[in-house]
C-alpha cells in the first residue's frame, strides 16, 4: 500500500475516533445534575484555586506547595493520614518532619504533567526524563524470542539497568513481573497516580536493595473522592499502531468520613506496529531501513579498517527461496517457481566455489548491494502489541482520628505479542543431490562436478512467521496500619504493612520449527514413485517432505510435523512476601531545631518456579513427554530442539531481613548564618544467600544567607543483591545466526545458553552527589534552577561475557574460557555457555540541570505560563569486565546503546480556565557506534584488535523530537484533548550491527514515527 493510501487510512481512523469521542463528550456533559455538583479539582484552574492536596513541590522550595508538574530538589507534599498539614513526605528519605529538606535530588512528575502528556501508559511519560537511560517498554525487546521481556515496562536510572533501579508503589515493594525482579509499570493503577517521585541517587540505606541508581516511587491518591474517567485513542501517521485506553475511578467516604473506598479499572489495547516483509520493506510506508551493516573485511593488519560502515549489507549464505552456499555449484539460487538462476552478489562478488563458501570481492559473511530479497531484519515488529486490564481497590478505615487501617488489592493482566523475525532462516543445510525436488539441471550439475551433496541456505519464506505471546498476571494484596501517636511527649508517625504478591507469566511461541524434524523433512527421497522423507524413523513419526527450492507451501501435515501446534512454552510463578514497619518523630529539641529520627524493620521473601516444554527444556519429571509433546526418537532428549525459545526448568528462593536508622540533625538555623542540616542513615541487611551487608548515607543541605541559594551534598554506600534470575536462573537458550567463528574466519549458527550462579555476592556501590539550587529568589520568585554533579562506582558487578567475548578471549589465548563453547559440535548444535559472575565494575559520572519558571497572567493575557527543562550530561560510563585480555569500555555517547552524552527534555505550557496548550521537545546528542572503535582511513590504520577494532566510520546522529498537545474545557468537569508526538516524523538513525537484525536502536530512537492521540476526560 502506498504512503498516500496509508495516510488517508490514518485520517479516516482519526476522524472516526474524533466522532466517537465527541458523542461521548456530549453524553458526559449531559449527566445528571447530581454528578456535576461535586466541586472538581479542575486541571485548568488557577494556582489560587487549587486545593493544597493537589499541589506539588518545585526545585525552588520543596516545603512550599505550587502547581503540579514542576521539579523538586528532594521534597514533595504528602497529605496522608498520620501526617499533619505541615509534614513533608520525601521519597528520598524516611524522615517525616516539618520543614525537612532531603539532600538527595528528586524530580517530581505531577498529575497535571501526566495528563498533558496523554500517553497510553504512564511509563512512557516517566521514561522521557533525561536521567532515565535504558528503560524497557513495548518498543524494545521485539527482536527477541527467548528473553521473556517483550512488552515489559521497567525503568533504568543512570543507565545502570532496570535491575539497579528500585520501583515502589506508595513506598512499598511490588512483586516482580520477570525473574530479574523488576515490576511491570503497566500493572500499576495508573489513573490514581497523583505524582511520581524520581530519586536520582543511591537510596539503599533508606529503601534497601536495588536502589543503586535510585528510586522511582508512584504515589496514589489514597483519599480520592468522586468520579473521574479518561478515554483516548491514537494512531500513527502510517495508519498503524492503533491504541485505545479507557479508565474509570470512583471514590466515596462513608461512616462520617471514617471509611474510604476507592475503586479503579482500566483497559488498554495497543495494536503494535510492524512487522514489514522480507528485503528492506518496513511496516506502513516507512522507508528508513537500509540494512546498514558493519561488514568485517577479516583483515586486521594490512593498514586498512577491519570494519566498514555500509548500507544494504547482504548476507551471502542464504536468500529468500534458497541459495547453494558452497562447493562447485555455489551461487545458484532459486526463484519463487523453483527455477535456478545465478545469484546477484553485491560488491561485484564472485563465489569462490570452495568448501568454506567464501565470496571473492566480499567480506566475512556479507556483500554490499546485490539481491536484497532475503533480508529478515525488516520482518521484525517495531512495537509489540499490548493489551492490559487493571483493577484496583483500596479500603481504608480510620480506627481513631490519627490511625488508619487499610487494605488494597491490585489485579492486573498484560498480554503482549511480537514477531521477532519472519520465517526461520537456516544456513549450512546439507542437501543431497538425489533430492527429488531438485530441478534436473541441478542434479545433472552435481553429477558433472562429481558431488553428491552441497550446502544450502534460505530465509524460509515458505514457513509461517514466528509469533511470541506473553501473558503476565499480577495479584497483589496489601494490608497496613499507619497513623500518629504521642509517646513521652513526642509525636511519632508510624507505618506498618504486609504485602503478598503473585505474578504468573506464560510465554508461548507459535509457528516455530523443530530443527531436527525440519532437517528430516527437507531430506527427501522417492520410494515406489512417491516422494517421502528419507529417514524411516522420521516417517514413522509423521514426517512429510517439504520442497525448499522455491515458494512451495508445505502441506498441512508437513507443517504440523516441523512446526507443531504446541510450540515452546514457559510457565513462571513468582511470589513476594514483604512485611515492614517504621516510625518517625522528633524526640529531642536541639540548638537549631528538633532532631528527627526514623527507624524500621523489614522482611522480604522472593520465590520463583518455572517449567517449560520437554522439547526445549529436555525430558524430565518436570517436563515429561505428553500427548502435546510426544516422545520422538528424532529429537534430542536433552532439549534445545526448537529453532528458538528453548526455555528451561528451575526454581529458587531467598529471604532478606533488614533494619535501618535515619537521623536528621539540624546544625544552623539563623537569619544571619542560614539554615543547615546533616542527614545520616544506616541499614544492615542479611541475605539468606550471601550473608550480612551494610549500606549507609551521609548528606546535608545548607540554605545560605544569600537570597534563594541552597547547597546540598550526599554520599552513600548502596547494595544490590543478585536476583532470582542471576542466582537460580532456569537456563535460557537463544539461537544466534551468523555468529563469527574467528578460528575458521567464517560464520556459524550457535545456541547460546545462559545459566545462573548461586554463589554470587551482592554488588557494592558508592554514590556521591553535590549540587547548588537557586530556590525562587525574591527578585524573580517564579524561577528555580538546580545543578547537581553525580559520581557512581559499582564493584562486584554481576555480569556475563557475551558469547562473542568468550570465544574471542579463547582465540586470543585465554584458555580459561575455551571450555565454555563448541563451534564444531558433531554431537549436537554448536553452543556457547554464558554464566553470570561477580567480576565487572561500573564507573559513571555526570551532571543534571533542572530549571523551571512560572508566570501568572503573562503579558496581561490571563492564565499561567510555565517553562520547565531538564538535562543530563554523562561524562563517562565505563564498564570493566575485569578479565585478562579485556580493557574498560566507555559507553557514554555510544548511541547504539542507551547512554548519549547529552539528553534533555523541555516543556512549555500555557493554561487558562478554558484551554491549555503544551509544547514539548526531546533531544539527545550525536554520538558514536562504539567508543572501542579506532577510526582510520585506508592505508593509515594500526593493527585491529578485539578490544580496539579499526573502522572507517563511527558516528550516529542524535535526534530531536517535537511534541504538541492541548485541551479545551467543555465544562468545568469535562475536557477534550489532543496530543501529537514526533510532530515532524523524524526517522531513526541506523544502528549498524555485524549480523542481519533490524539494525536500529529503539532504546533511544523513535521507530514508529508521528503519532496522533485524542481523548476526553472528566472528573465529578
mmCIF file of C-alpha atoms in Angstrom, residues 94 166 173 203-210 579-581 599-604 655-661 682-687 692-693 695 719:
data_model
loop_
_atom_site.group_PDB
_atom_site.id
_atom_site.type_symbol
_atom_site.label_atom_id
_atom_site.label_comp_id
_atom_site.label_asym_id
_atom_site.label_seq_id
_atom_site.Cartn_x
_atom_site.Cartn_y
_atom_site.Cartn_z
ATOM 1 C CA UNK A 94 12.261 8.031 55.599
ATOM 2 C CA UNK A 166 14.065 0.315 42.744
ATOM 3 C CA UNK A 173 7.678 -3.152 47.198
ATOM 4 C CA UNK A 203 18.948 5.163 48.325
ATOM 5 C CA UNK A 204 19.730 1.682 49.649
ATOM 6 C CA UNK A 205 20.173 2.934 53.217
ATOM 7 C CA UNK A 206 16.626 4.265 53.194
ATOM 8 C CA UNK A 207 14.847 1.728 50.984
ATOM 9 C CA UNK A 208 17.051 -1.358 50.704
ATOM 10 C CA UNK A 209 18.456 -3.457 47.922
ATOM 11 C CA UNK A 210 18.297 -2.454 44.237
ATOM 12 C CA UNK A 579 6.497 -7.006 55.815
ATOM 13 C CA UNK A 580 7.760 -3.679 57.086
ATOM 14 C CA UNK A 581 7.276 -1.338 59.986
ATOM 15 C CA UNK A 599 13.769 3.644 62.144
ATOM 16 C CA UNK A 600 12.304 0.403 60.968
ATOM 17 C CA UNK A 601 12.444 -3.314 60.311
ATOM 18 C CA UNK A 602 11.714 -5.077 57.032
ATOM 19 C CA UNK A 603 11.453 -8.680 55.895
ATOM 20 C CA UNK A 604 11.104 -9.957 52.346
ATOM 21 C CA UNK A 655 14.807 -14.080 52.016
ATOM 22 C CA UNK A 656 16.059 -10.792 53.388
ATOM 23 C CA UNK A 657 15.947 -9.308 56.918
ATOM 24 C CA UNK A 658 16.772 -5.628 57.289
ATOM 25 C CA UNK A 659 16.868 -2.871 59.863
ATOM 26 C CA UNK A 660 17.537 0.806 59.312
ATOM 27 C CA UNK A 661 18.030 4.025 61.228
ATOM 28 C CA UNK A 682 22.411 3.233 58.005
ATOM 29 C CA UNK A 683 20.982 -0.160 57.124
ATOM 30 C CA UNK A 684 22.001 -3.714 57.989
ATOM 31 C CA UNK A 685 20.793 -6.356 55.539
ATOM 32 C CA UNK A 686 21.101 -10.099 55.872
ATOM 33 C CA UNK A 687 20.554 -12.132 52.712
ATOM 34 C CA UNK A 692 25.291 -9.677 56.061
ATOM 35 C CA UNK A 693 25.969 -6.452 54.202
ATOM 36 C CA UNK A 695 24.682 0.352 53.448
ATOM 37 C CA UNK A 719 23.915 -2.556 47.573
#
